[in-house]
Short mmCIF file of C-alpha atoms (C1' of nucleotides) in Angstrom, two decimals:
data_model
loop_
_atom_site.label_atom_id
_atom_site.label_comp_id
_atom_site.label_asym_id
_atom_site.label_seq_id
_atom_site.Cartn_x
_atom_site.Cartn_y
_atom_site.Cartn_z
CA MET A 28 22.58 -12.74 31.63
CA GLY A 29 22.41 -9.03 30.86
CA ARG A 30 21.41 -8.75 27.23
CA GLU A 31 23.26 -6.09 25.34
CA LEU A 32 21.31 -3.20 23.87
CA MET A 33 21.96 -1.56 20.53
CA ASN A 34 22.50 2.05 21.42
CA ASN A 35 21.39 3.44 18.06
CA ILE A 36 18.49 1.29 16.90
CA SER A 37 15.05 1.28 18.47
CA VAL A 38 11.53 0.15 17.73
CA ASP A 39 8.54 2.41 18.32
CA CYS A 40 5.02 1.04 18.49
CA VAL A 41 1.76 2.74 17.69
CA VAL A 42 -0.94 0.84 19.53
CA PHE A 43 -4.37 1.37 17.99
CA GLY A 44 -7.68 0.57 19.60
CA PHE A 45 -11.35 1.09 18.88
CA ASP A 46 -14.05 1.82 21.42
CA SER A 47 -17.17 1.43 19.23
CA GLU A 48 -17.01 5.06 18.25
CA GLN A 49 -13.52 6.32 17.72
CA LEU A 50 -10.14 5.10 16.67
CA LYS A 51 -7.74 5.59 19.55
CA VAL A 52 -4.06 5.33 20.25
CA LEU A 53 -2.35 4.28 23.46
CA LEU A 54 0.03 6.93 24.78
CA VAL A 55 2.32 7.12 27.78
CA GLU A 56 2.67 10.19 29.90
CA ARG A 57 6.22 11.44 30.31
CA THR A 58 6.86 13.71 33.27
CA MET A 59 10.19 15.39 33.76
CA ASN A 60 11.04 16.51 37.26
CA GLU A 61 13.77 18.89 38.23
CA ALA A 62 16.78 17.00 39.59
CA ASN A 63 16.20 15.91 43.22
CA SER A 64 12.91 17.75 43.47
CA ASP A 65 9.21 17.39 42.86
CA LYS A 66 9.02 20.35 40.59
CA ILE A 67 7.68 19.33 37.20
CA LEU A 68 9.60 20.73 34.29
CA PHE A 69 7.23 19.43 31.66
CA THR A 70 4.71 16.72 30.93
CA ASP A 71 3.93 15.34 27.53
CA LEU A 72 2.96 12.15 25.74
CA THR A 73 4.91 9.53 23.86
CA LEU A 74 4.36 6.39 21.91
CA THR A 75 6.17 3.46 23.44
CA GLY A 76 9.41 2.25 22.15
CA TYR A 77 12.69 0.89 23.25
CA HIS A 78 16.08 0.05 21.90
CA ILE A 79 16.52 -3.44 20.51
CA TYR A 80 18.81 -6.05 21.96
CA LYS A 81 21.71 -7.29 19.92
CA ASP A 82 20.29 -10.79 19.79
CA GLU A 83 16.68 -9.77 19.17
CA GLU A 84 14.70 -9.75 15.92
CA LEU A 85 12.90 -6.53 15.07
CA ASP A 86 9.52 -8.23 15.26
CA GLU A 87 10.44 -9.66 18.64
CA ALA A 88 11.37 -6.25 19.93
CA ALA A 89 8.03 -4.86 18.79
CA ALA A 90 6.19 -7.71 20.49
CA ARG A 91 8.15 -7.15 23.68
CA ILE A 92 7.37 -3.46 23.74
CA VAL A 93 3.67 -3.97 23.24
CA PHE A 94 3.63 -6.74 25.81
CA ASP A 95 5.34 -4.53 28.40
CA LEU A 96 2.67 -1.95 27.80
CA THR A 97 -0.46 -4.06 27.60
CA GLY A 98 0.37 -7.48 28.94
CA LEU A 99 -0.98 -8.90 25.70
CA ASN A 100 0.65 -11.33 23.34
CA ASN A 101 -0.03 -12.56 19.85
CA LEU A 102 -1.28 -9.26 18.58
CA VAL A 103 -1.04 -8.19 14.99
CA LEU A 104 2.19 -6.29 14.56
CA GLU A 105 2.94 -4.53 11.34
CA GLN A 106 6.14 -2.74 10.44
CA PHE A 107 5.31 0.38 8.45
CA TYR A 108 8.26 2.78 8.20
CA THR A 109 11.68 3.60 9.60
CA PHE A 110 12.58 7.02 10.94
CA GLY A 111 16.10 8.27 11.19
CA ALA A 112 16.05 12.05 10.75
CA LEU A 113 19.12 13.67 12.22
CA ASP A 114 17.07 16.07 14.29
CA ARG A 115 14.47 13.64 15.54
CA LEU A 116 15.64 13.78 19.16
CA GLU A 117 16.72 17.41 19.22
CA HIS A 118 13.79 19.20 20.77
CA PRO A 119 14.94 20.77 24.08
CA ASN A 120 12.49 18.74 26.15
CA ASP A 121 13.71 15.55 24.52
CA GLN A 122 17.34 16.52 25.11
CA LEU A 123 16.61 17.18 28.75
CA TRP A 124 14.86 13.84 29.05
CA LEU A 125 17.61 11.90 27.36
CA GLU A 126 20.35 13.46 29.48
CA GLN A 127 19.08 11.31 32.34
CA PHE A 128 20.42 8.26 30.59
CA GLY A 129 23.90 9.62 30.05
CA ASP A 130 25.73 7.85 27.26
CA VAL A 131 23.63 4.72 27.19
CA PHE A 132 21.96 5.77 23.93
CA SER A 133 23.53 7.25 20.86
CA LYS A 134 22.63 10.75 19.74
CA ARG A 135 21.69 9.30 16.37
CA VAL A 136 18.96 6.73 16.82
CA VAL A 137 17.16 5.13 13.91
CA THR A 138 13.78 3.78 14.92
CA VAL A 139 11.70 1.17 13.17
CA GLY A 140 7.96 1.88 13.36
CA TYR A 141 5.40 -0.81 14.06
CA TYR A 142 1.75 -0.62 14.78
CA SER A 143 -0.42 -3.02 16.62
CA LEU A 144 -4.17 -3.43 16.79
CA LEU A 145 -6.23 -4.31 19.82
CA PRO A 146 -9.78 -4.03 21.01
CA SER A 147 -9.28 -1.17 23.40
CA THR A 148 -11.51 -2.35 26.19
CA GLU A 149 -9.30 -5.34 26.95
CA VAL A 150 -6.44 -3.17 28.07
CA PRO A 151 -5.61 -1.97 31.56
CA VAL A 152 -4.77 1.70 31.73
CA ILE A 153 -1.80 1.73 34.03
CA GLN A 154 1.24 -0.48 33.73
CA LYS A 155 4.42 -0.47 35.80
CA GLY A 156 3.76 2.90 37.33
CA ARG A 157 3.51 4.57 33.95
CA LYS A 158 0.41 6.53 33.17
CA VAL A 159 -0.99 5.01 30.04
CA ALA A 160 -4.21 6.06 28.37
CA TRP A 161 -6.21 5.98 25.15
CA TYR A 162 -6.47 9.13 23.05
CA PRO A 163 -8.60 9.68 19.97
CA VAL A 164 -6.20 9.72 17.03
CA ASN A 165 -7.71 12.89 15.66
CA GLU A 166 -7.10 14.83 18.84
CA VAL A 167 -3.52 13.89 19.55
CA ARG A 168 -1.17 16.82 19.97
CA ASN A 169 2.21 17.56 21.54
CA LEU A 170 3.85 14.23 21.26
CA ALA A 171 7.49 13.89 22.16
CA TYR A 172 10.30 13.41 19.62
CA ASP A 173 9.02 12.83 16.09
CA HIS A 174 6.13 10.77 17.39
CA GLU A 175 3.46 12.86 15.70
CA GLN A 176 5.05 12.10 12.38
CA ILE A 177 5.30 8.44 13.28
CA LEU A 178 1.65 8.32 14.27
CA LYS A 179 0.63 10.03 11.05
CA LYS A 180 2.54 7.55 8.94
CA ALA A 181 1.13 4.63 10.91
CA LEU A 182 -2.38 5.87 10.28
CA GLU A 183 -1.76 6.26 6.58
CA HIS A 184 -0.43 2.74 6.47
CA LEU A 185 -3.35 1.38 8.43
CA ARG A 186 -5.81 3.08 6.07
CA TYR A 187 -4.05 1.59 3.14
CA LYS A 188 -3.88 -1.87 4.61
CA VAL A 189 -7.39 -2.04 5.90
CA ARG A 190 -8.77 -1.71 2.40
CA HIS A 191 -6.92 -4.69 1.12
CA GLU A 192 -6.76 -7.11 3.97
CA PRO A 193 -9.18 -8.21 6.65
CA ILE A 194 -7.10 -6.65 9.35
CA GLY A 195 -9.82 -4.42 10.78
CA PHE A 196 -11.34 -7.30 12.70
CA GLU A 197 -8.36 -7.21 15.05
CA LEU A 198 -9.83 -4.00 16.39
CA LEU A 199 -13.20 -5.54 17.15
CA PRO A 200 -14.26 -7.97 19.85
CA VAL A 201 -14.37 -11.56 18.68
CA LYS A 202 -18.15 -11.31 18.43
CA PHE A 203 -19.30 -8.06 16.90
CA THR A 204 -22.35 -6.48 15.31
CA LEU A 205 -22.48 -5.11 11.80
CA THR A 206 -23.01 -1.64 13.19
CA GLN A 207 -19.76 -1.92 15.12
CA MET A 208 -17.99 -3.11 12.02
CA GLN A 209 -19.39 -0.25 9.97
CA LYS A 210 -18.43 2.32 12.60
CA LEU A 211 -14.93 0.89 12.70
CA TYR A 212 -14.39 1.27 8.99
CA GLU A 213 -15.90 4.71 9.06
CA ALA A 214 -13.56 5.73 11.86
CA ILE A 215 -10.44 4.40 10.18
CA LEU A 216 -11.20 5.68 6.71
CA GLY A 217 -12.88 8.88 7.80
CA THR A 218 -15.98 8.28 5.70
CA GLN A 219 -19.62 7.38 6.08
CA PHE A 220 -21.36 4.40 4.58
CA ASP A 221 -24.98 3.72 3.82
CA LYS A 222 -26.21 1.03 6.18
CA ARG A 223 -28.03 -1.05 3.60
CA ASN A 224 -25.24 -0.91 1.06
CA PHE A 225 -22.67 -1.73 3.70
CA ARG A 226 -24.61 -4.80 4.78
CA LYS A 227 -25.12 -5.88 1.21
CA LYS A 228 -21.38 -5.88 0.75
CA VAL A 229 -20.64 -7.65 4.00
CA SER A 230 -23.16 -10.36 3.20
CA GLN A 231 -20.96 -11.24 0.22
CA MET A 232 -17.97 -11.73 2.51
CA ASN A 233 -18.48 -15.32 3.48
CA TYR A 234 -15.71 -15.00 6.06
CA VAL A 235 -17.88 -12.69 8.13
CA VAL A 236 -20.03 -15.40 9.64
CA PRO A 237 -23.32 -14.86 11.46
CA LEU A 238 -23.58 -16.50 14.87
CA LYS A 239 -26.70 -17.91 16.48
CA GLU A 240 -26.42 -15.23 19.11
CA LYS A 241 -27.73 -11.77 19.70
CA GLN A 242 -26.65 -8.88 21.81
CA ILE A 243 -28.06 -9.02 25.33
CA GLY A 244 -28.86 -6.27 27.76
CA VAL A 245 -29.23 -3.47 25.26
CA ALA A 246 -32.18 -1.09 25.50
CA HIS A 247 -33.34 -1.68 21.97
CA LYS A 248 -33.76 -4.40 19.43
CA PRO A 249 -30.66 -6.56 19.93
CA ALA A 250 -28.38 -7.00 16.96
CA GLN A 251 -27.15 -10.27 15.61
CA LEU A 252 -23.53 -11.10 16.36
CA PHE A 253 -20.93 -12.02 13.76
CA MET A 254 -17.38 -13.22 13.81
CA PHE A 255 -14.50 -13.16 11.36
CA SER A 256 -13.26 -16.51 10.15
CA ARG A 257 -9.63 -16.43 9.09
CA ASP A 258 -10.12 -19.99 7.94
CA VAL A 259 -12.80 -19.15 5.45
CA TYR A 260 -10.88 -16.09 4.37
CA ASP A 261 -7.71 -18.03 3.64
CA LYS A 262 -9.61 -20.69 1.72
CA THR A 263 -11.65 -18.36 -0.44
CA HIS A 264 -8.96 -15.80 -1.04
CA LYS A 265 -6.11 -17.94 -2.29
CA GLU A 266 -5.84 -16.01 -5.51
CA ARG A 267 -7.91 -12.94 -4.90
CA PHE A 268 -6.71 -9.49 -4.20
CA ASP A 269 -8.93 -6.68 -3.15
CA PHE A 270 -10.79 -6.70 0.05
CA PHE A 271 -12.98 -3.75 0.50
CA ILE A 272 -15.06 -0.85 -0.76
CA MET B 15 37.11 15.34 6.59
CA GLY B 16 36.51 11.60 6.96
CA ARG B 17 32.84 11.11 7.65
CA GLU B 18 32.12 8.50 10.21
CA LEU B 19 30.11 5.44 9.21
CA MET B 20 27.49 3.72 11.31
CA ASN B 21 28.73 0.18 11.54
CA ASN B 22 25.33 -1.40 12.08
CA ILE B 23 22.89 0.54 9.87
CA SER B 24 22.81 0.40 6.11
CA VAL B 25 20.54 1.29 3.23
CA ASP B 26 19.90 -1.13 0.36
CA CYS B 27 18.45 0.07 -2.93
CA VAL B 28 16.41 -1.85 -5.45
CA VAL B 29 16.77 -0.04 -8.75
CA PHE B 30 13.93 -0.83 -11.14
CA GLY B 31 13.88 -0.13 -14.85
CA PHE B 32 11.66 -0.92 -17.81
CA ASP B 33 12.82 -1.69 -21.33
CA SER B 34 9.46 -1.60 -23.17
CA GLU B 35 8.91 -5.25 -22.49
CA GLN B 36 10.02 -6.31 -19.06
CA LEU B 37 10.47 -4.94 -15.60
CA LYS B 38 14.13 -5.18 -14.70
CA VAL B 39 16.34 -4.67 -11.71
CA LEU B 40 19.92 -3.40 -11.63
CA LEU B 41 22.30 -5.84 -9.97
CA VAL B 42 25.99 -5.79 -9.22
CA GLU B 43 28.24 -8.74 -9.71
CA ARG B 44 30.23 -9.78 -6.66
CA THR B 45 33.31 -11.88 -7.31
CA MET B 46 35.29 -13.34 -4.46
CA ASN B 47 38.87 -14.29 -5.20
CA GLU B 48 41.07 -16.47 -3.07
CA ALA B 49 43.47 -14.34 -1.05
CA ASN B 50 46.42 -13.14 -3.19
CA SER B 51 45.36 -15.17 -6.19
CA ASP B 52 43.17 -15.05 -9.26
CA LYS B 53 41.22 -18.12 -8.32
CA ILE B 54 37.54 -17.30 -8.11
CA LEU B 55 35.84 -18.70 -5.05
CA PHE B 56 32.36 -17.64 -6.07
CA THR B 57 30.45 -15.13 -8.13
CA ASP B 58 26.99 -13.91 -7.38
CA LEU B 59 24.75 -10.86 -7.57
CA THR B 60 23.74 -8.21 -5.09
CA LEU B 61 21.57 -5.18 -4.85
CA THR B 62 23.55 -2.10 -3.99
CA GLY B 63 23.72 -0.78 -0.52
CA TYR B 64 26.06 0.84 1.88
CA HIS B 65 26.27 1.83 5.49
CA ILE B 66 25.00 5.26 6.38
CA TYR B 67 27.14 8.07 7.70
CA LYS B 68 26.50 9.42 11.16
CA ASP B 69 25.54 12.81 9.79
CA GLU B 70 23.49 11.55 6.87
CA GLU B 71 19.71 11.31 6.49
CA LEU B 72 18.34 7.94 5.38
CA ASP B 73 16.92 9.44 2.18
CA GLU B 74 20.29 11.06 1.47
CA ALA B 75 22.05 7.77 1.88
CA ALA B 76 19.67 6.13 -0.56
CA ALA B 77 20.21 8.94 -3.08
CA ARG B 78 23.95 8.63 -2.69
CA ILE B 79 23.90 4.89 -3.27
CA VAL B 80 21.80 5.17 -6.41
CA PHE B 81 23.94 8.03 -7.67
CA ASP B 82 27.12 6.03 -7.17
CA LEU B 83 25.59 3.28 -9.24
CA THR B 84 23.91 5.20 -12.02
CA GLY B 85 25.28 8.72 -11.98
CA LEU B 86 21.70 9.93 -11.85
CA ASN B 87 20.14 12.33 -9.41
CA ASN B 88 16.63 13.39 -8.54
CA LEU B 89 15.16 9.97 -8.99
CA VAL B 90 12.10 8.77 -7.16
CA LEU B 91 13.23 7.04 -4.00
CA GLU B 92 10.80 5.20 -1.85
CA GLN B 93 11.49 3.56 1.46
CA PHE B 94 9.53 0.32 1.70
CA TYR B 95 10.72 -1.89 4.57
CA THR B 96 13.51 -2.46 7.06
CA PHE B 97 15.31 -5.75 7.40
CA GLY B 98 17.15 -6.79 10.50
CA ALA B 99 16.96 -10.58 10.79
CA LEU B 100 19.72 -11.95 12.98
CA ASP B 101 20.83 -14.38 10.30
CA ARG B 102 20.68 -12.07 7.32
CA LEU B 103 24.45 -12.02 6.79
CA GLU B 104 25.19 -15.54 7.86
CA HIS B 105 25.42 -17.45 4.63
CA PRO B 106 28.98 -18.85 4.26
CA ASN B 107 29.65 -16.84 1.07
CA ASP B 108 28.55 -13.68 2.77
CA GLN B 109 30.71 -14.39 5.81
CA LEU B 110 33.69 -14.96 3.58
CA TRP B 111 33.00 -11.72 1.76
CA LEU B 112 32.56 -9.69 4.90
CA GLU B 113 35.76 -11.02 6.49
CA GLN B 114 37.63 -8.79 4.02
CA PHE B 115 36.47 -5.75 5.89
CA GLY B 116 37.58 -6.92 9.30
CA ASP B 117 35.77 -5.18 12.11
CA VAL B 118 34.58 -2.20 10.13
CA PHE B 119 31.02 -3.47 10.09
CA SER B 120 29.00 -4.96 12.90
CA LYS B 121 27.82 -8.54 12.71
CA ARG B 122 24.30 -7.27 13.29
CA VAL B 123 23.36 -4.86 10.54
CA VAL B 124 19.87 -3.50 10.15
CA THR B 125 19.23 -2.31 6.62
CA VAL B 126 16.59 0.10 5.40
CA GLY B 127 15.18 -0.83 1.99
CA TYR B 128 14.54 1.75 -0.72
CA TYR B 129 13.60 1.36 -4.31
CA SER B 130 14.17 3.72 -7.14
CA LEU B 131 12.64 3.91 -10.61
CA LEU B 132 14.40 4.80 -13.81
CA PRO B 133 13.96 4.39 -17.53
CA SER B 134 16.51 1.67 -18.01
CA THR B 135 17.99 2.85 -21.26
CA GLU B 136 19.46 5.95 -19.70
CA VAL B 137 21.83 4.01 -17.55
CA PRO B 138 25.40 2.99 -18.27
CA VAL B 139 26.12 -0.61 -17.48
CA ILE B 140 29.49 -0.42 -15.80
CA GLN B 141 30.42 1.97 -13.04
CA LYS B 142 33.66 2.22 -11.12
CA GLY B 143 34.94 -1.13 -12.24
CA ARG B 144 31.89 -2.91 -10.92
CA LYS B 145 29.97 -5.11 -13.28
CA VAL B 146 26.46 -3.77 -13.23
CA ALA B 147 23.62 -5.08 -15.38
CA TRP B 148 19.85 -5.23 -15.77
CA TYR B 149 18.05 -8.47 -14.98
CA PRO B 150 14.38 -9.28 -15.53
CA VAL B 151 12.81 -9.29 -12.08
CA ASN B 152 11.12 -12.61 -12.72
CA GLU B 153 14.36 -14.37 -13.52
CA VAL B 154 16.49 -13.20 -10.62
CA ARG B 155 18.07 -15.97 -8.60
CA ASN B 156 20.97 -16.47 -6.21
CA LEU B 157 21.23 -13.06 -4.73
CA ALA B 158 23.61 -12.47 -1.86
CA TYR B 159 22.54 -11.92 1.76
CA ASP B 160 18.75 -11.55 2.14
CA HIS B 161 18.54 -9.61 -1.10
CA GLU B 162 16.00 -11.94 -2.69
CA GLN B 163 13.67 -11.22 0.18
CA ILE B 164 14.36 -7.51 -0.12
CA LEU B 165 13.64 -7.56 -3.85
CA LYS B 166 10.42 -9.47 -3.29
CA LYS B 167 9.21 -6.96 -0.73
CA ALA B 168 10.18 -4.04 -2.98
CA LEU B 169 8.17 -5.53 -5.81
CA GLU B 170 5.15 -6.02 -3.60
CA HIS B 171 5.39 -2.44 -2.47
CA LEU B 172 5.80 -1.17 -6.01
CA ARG B 173 2.73 -3.13 -7.14
CA TYR B 174 0.75 -1.64 -4.32
CA LYS B 175 1.95 1.88 -4.92
CA VAL B 176 1.57 1.89 -8.66
CA ARG B 177 -2.15 1.31 -8.33
CA HIS B 178 -2.69 4.35 -6.21
CA GLU B 179 -0.22 6.90 -7.40
CA PRO B 180 1.05 7.95 -10.80
CA ILE B 181 4.50 6.64 -10.08
CA GLY B 182 4.72 4.31 -13.06
CA PHE B 183 5.57 7.18 -15.38
CA GLU B 184 8.99 7.39 -13.75
CA LEU B 185 9.77 4.16 -15.54
CA LEU B 186 8.85 5.53 -18.96
CA PRO B 187 10.65 8.00 -21.18
CA VAL B 188 9.30 11.52 -20.90
CA LYS B 189 7.40 11.02 -24.16
CA PHE B 190 5.78 7.64 -24.40
CA THR B 191 3.13 5.79 -26.37
CA LEU B 192 0.03 4.25 -24.88
CA THR B 193 1.28 0.83 -25.85
CA GLN B 194 4.41 1.41 -23.79
CA MET B 195 2.32 2.56 -20.89
CA GLN B 196 0.08 -0.47 -21.14
CA LYS B 197 3.02 -2.86 -21.35
CA LEU B 198 4.55 -1.20 -18.30
CA TYR B 199 1.50 -1.73 -16.16
CA GLU B 200 1.13 -5.25 -17.43
CA ALA B 201 4.74 -5.98 -16.53
CA ILE B 202 4.52 -4.55 -13.03
CA LEU B 203 1.16 -6.03 -12.15
CA GLY B 204 1.62 -9.28 -14.01
CA THR B 205 -1.66 -9.00 -15.85
CA GLN B 206 -2.98 -8.34 -19.35
CA PHE B 207 -5.30 -5.54 -20.34
CA ASP B 208 -7.61 -5.13 -23.28
CA LYS B 209 -6.22 -2.39 -25.50
CA ARG B 210 -9.49 -0.57 -26.07
CA ASN B 211 -10.52 -0.66 -22.44
CA PHE B 212 -7.10 0.45 -21.34
CA ARG B 213 -7.19 3.44 -23.67
CA LYS B 214 -10.69 4.33 -22.63
CA LYS B 215 -9.48 4.53 -19.05
CA VAL B 216 -6.36 6.51 -19.87
CA SER B 217 -8.37 9.02 -21.87
CA GLN B 218 -10.14 9.90 -18.62
CA MET B 219 -6.82 10.70 -16.97
CA ASN B 220 -6.39 14.29 -17.95
CA TYR B 221 -2.86 14.27 -16.62
CA VAL B 222 -1.79 11.93 -19.40
CA VAL B 223 -1.58 14.56 -22.11
CA PRO B 224 -1.35 13.91 -25.84
CA LEU B 225 1.47 15.70 -27.62
CA LYS B 226 1.44 16.97 -31.19
CA GLU B 227 4.12 14.45 -32.00
CA LYS B 228 4.32 10.97 -33.34
CA GLN B 229 6.89 8.25 -33.22
CA ILE B 230 9.37 8.50 -36.06
CA GLY B 231 11.39 5.85 -37.80
CA VAL B 232 9.23 2.89 -36.87
CA ALA B 233 8.32 0.36 -39.51
CA HIS B 234 4.59 0.66 -39.01
CA LYS B 235 1.94 3.24 -38.31
CA PRO B 236 3.58 5.61 -35.89
CA ALA B 237 1.92 6.04 -32.53
CA GLN B 238 1.00 9.30 -30.92
CA LEU B 239 3.22 10.38 -28.05
CA PHE B 240 1.97 11.34 -24.61
CA MET B 241 3.48 12.75 -21.48
CA PHE B 242 2.57 12.76 -17.83
CA SER B 243 1.80 16.13 -16.30
CA ARG B 244 2.46 16.23 -12.59
CA ASP B 245 0.97 19.69 -12.62
CA VAL B 246 -2.39 18.59 -13.90
CA TYR B 247 -2.30 15.61 -11.59
CA ASP B 248 -1.69 17.70 -8.50
CA LYS B 249 -4.41 20.13 -9.44
CA THR B 250 -7.10 17.59 -10.25
CA HIS B 251 -6.26 15.20 -7.44
CA LYS B 252 -6.28 17.47 -4.43
CA GLU B 253 -8.91 15.39 -2.69
CA ARG B 254 -9.06 12.22 -4.72
CA PHE B 255 -7.69 8.89 -3.87
CA ASP B 256 -7.49 6.02 -6.24
CA PHE B 257 -5.41 6.09 -9.30
CA PHE B 258 -5.74 3.02 -11.35
CA ILE B 259 -7.67 0.02 -12.59
"C1'" DC C 5 -48.43 -0.28 27.62
"C1'" DA C 6 -46.30 3.65 25.52
"C1'" DA C 7 -41.91 5.62 24.44
"C1'" DT C 8 -37.29 4.91 23.13
"C1'" DA C 9 -33.47 3.51 20.53
"C1'" DA C 10 -31.36 0.93 17.51
"C1'" DT C 11 -31.93 -3.22 14.10
"C1'" DG C 12 -32.99 -5.08 9.64
"C1'" DT C 13 -34.56 -5.15 4.95
"C1'" DG C 14 -35.54 -4.26 -1.14
"C1'" DT C 15 -35.77 -1.82 -5.42
"C1'" DA C 16 -34.71 1.22 -9.16
"C1'" DT C 17 -31.16 3.97 -11.38
"C1'" DC C 18 -26.72 5.00 -12.63
"C1'" DT C 19 -21.89 3.89 -13.38
"C1'" DT C 20 -18.24 0.93 -14.38
"C1'" DT C 21 -16.26 -3.04 -16.28
"C1'" DA C 22 -15.65 -6.70 -19.76
"C1'" DA C 23 -15.76 -8.72 -24.07
"C1'" DC C 24 -15.01 -8.36 -28.72
"C1'" DA C 25 -12.86 -7.26 -34.59
"C1'" DC C 26 -11.77 -4.43 -38.12
"C1'" DT C 27 -9.63 -0.33 -40.62
"C1'" DA C 28 -5.52 2.96 -40.96
"C1'" DT C 29 -0.74 4.06 -41.82
"C1'" DA C 30 4.25 4.16 -42.30
"C1'" DA C 31 8.26 1.49 -43.67
"C1'" DA C 32 10.36 -2.37 -45.93
"C1'" DA C 33 10.44 -5.82 -49.37
"C1'" DT C 34 9.45 -7.07 -53.96
"C1'" DA D 4 4.77 1.20 -57.99
"C1'" DT D 5 2.71 -2.42 -55.44
"C1'" DT D 6 2.41 -5.59 -51.84
"C1'" DT D 7 3.64 -7.08 -47.36
"C1'" DT D 8 4.42 -6.39 -42.60
"C1'" DA D 9 3.74 -4.62 -38.16
"C1'" DT D 10 1.51 -1.93 -35.04
"C1'" DA D 11 -1.94 2.04 -34.15
"C1'" DG D 12 -6.45 3.36 -33.43
"C1'" DT D 13 -11.37 3.07 -32.68
"C1'" DG D 14 -17.29 1.85 -30.58
"C1'" DT D 15 -20.96 -0.99 -28.99
"C1'" DT D 16 -23.36 -4.11 -26.17
"C1'" DA D 17 -24.14 -6.89 -22.04
"C1'" DA D 18 -23.16 -7.78 -17.29
"C1'" DA D 19 -21.83 -6.48 -12.81
"C1'" DG D 20 -21.36 -3.35 -9.24
"C1'" DA D 21 -22.32 1.07 -6.83
"C1'" DT D 22 -25.53 4.48 -5.13
"C1'" DA D 23 -29.63 6.48 -3.33
"C1'" DC D 24 -33.36 6.04 -0.53
"C1'" DA D 25 -37.75 4.88 3.87
"C1'" DC D 26 -40.19 2.16 6.85
"C1'" DA D 27 -41.49 -1.86 9.85
"C1'" DT D 28 -39.33 -4.61 13.88
"C1'" DT D 29 -38.15 -5.61 18.70
"C1'" DA D 30 -36.03 -5.61 23.35
"C1'" DT D 31 -35.78 -2.44 27.25
"C1'" DT D 32 -37.21 1.32 30.22
"C1'" DG D 33 -40.32 4.24 32.65
#
DNA sequence: CAATAATGTGTATCTTTAACACTATAAAAT
DNA sequence: ATTTTATAGTGTTAAAGATACACATTATTG
């Protein structure tokens, strides 16, 4: 077959995860060796992205990229911004890296940014020989290309979105406790909530449904488990607007 | 010189305006004649857009496109979404139209959507032989390509944005009345506000400053004029978040 | 069986929102 | 000059929502 790539359009994906404490992002280590040697010229981190195929929808490309990285399908994927600055690939390290590929890619690449949300624990940490790992979003530094800017914009968009749509649940296990949910929103929004007031609010969200199950194996009073019902949400929110806090 | 175009990346601009009553969008008439004849094959409406140059930033391209249409500079320009569906140029009319340009443009064009806000009255209605006119956003039909989808997404984004940032003032004259301001927000958000409650809220916005001027030449009690102060806004909103209603 | 560690719950105060109707003023018409 | 017209401008009360705050409960572990 041999699908044809577009040499000047790519999709970059910011993969967010949550580990019960912190909001994290999945990054790939990039190591540049000297030609025909083991000597490492530099090592840094990148988001994952790839050029799109000529016969591929943007959303498809994003799904493919996240699948290649995580092996997961059917994740939430949200396009948030497109980056095309003339100098976005011009850092010396990036130039050096891109030289490897010769003329396959254009010097001017416009990249469409997507983010994706997954419960971090479900994801293996190495894929296809690449070194992939979770990093707390607040501690990320030295990303390749313009990926810091892309990450920043993705975060802004996520913060925005999470207040208006029940998208946060994608970052939680199917069954979660209210403490986990509170910590998640605190991590994303960078705030603190009062436990009683938080629960009062959640108890009004009839799409956050209590299960007849409790946590097991925890060294303290086990919490009740809840799940998000998209069904209930869709039915009760036909006309409504705001979601949260 | 001869700047080189990218044949597969374009920018499309949704130009919004407000005429004291309705939210409007600037559209360009597209008339397709039969080859070497006056017979009109079809007439429809488009947003304005153009391919980007290889040495041109996306924001620059958007500014250029709006300038070509309106002769205005320094407008608010906001990127809101990127459209790259495989079938976005495949309607028969669009195919017919694009044939004129031969192979200049790729069959697969990804377009970055921007919108721009201007007080409609400042804008001339014909530019460079093109027939350009304002249409109420709610009554727009039969746009070329995927431009209806693009307009819809722009509107959504504008509605979102206008609630959180003082961007609505870009659609008002520099000096405006509170009634104009209220009508503007009603038009964008598709709601109605109570006059007294609206004014109560605005009076808490210290960046909406009363002038020592009134309307003149109106056949009724003249209203006080106000203006938006970006200065005051920036100073008082260093840490704050929400803007409106 | 005591210590630990987190869960789960109610009330009072303050703030914000929502609903509602009449007087004031300039220009235009008589 | 007087009346008509059209829009500006203004305050109060009731309801809803947000905030602040402390202690008893319950599995597990040692």
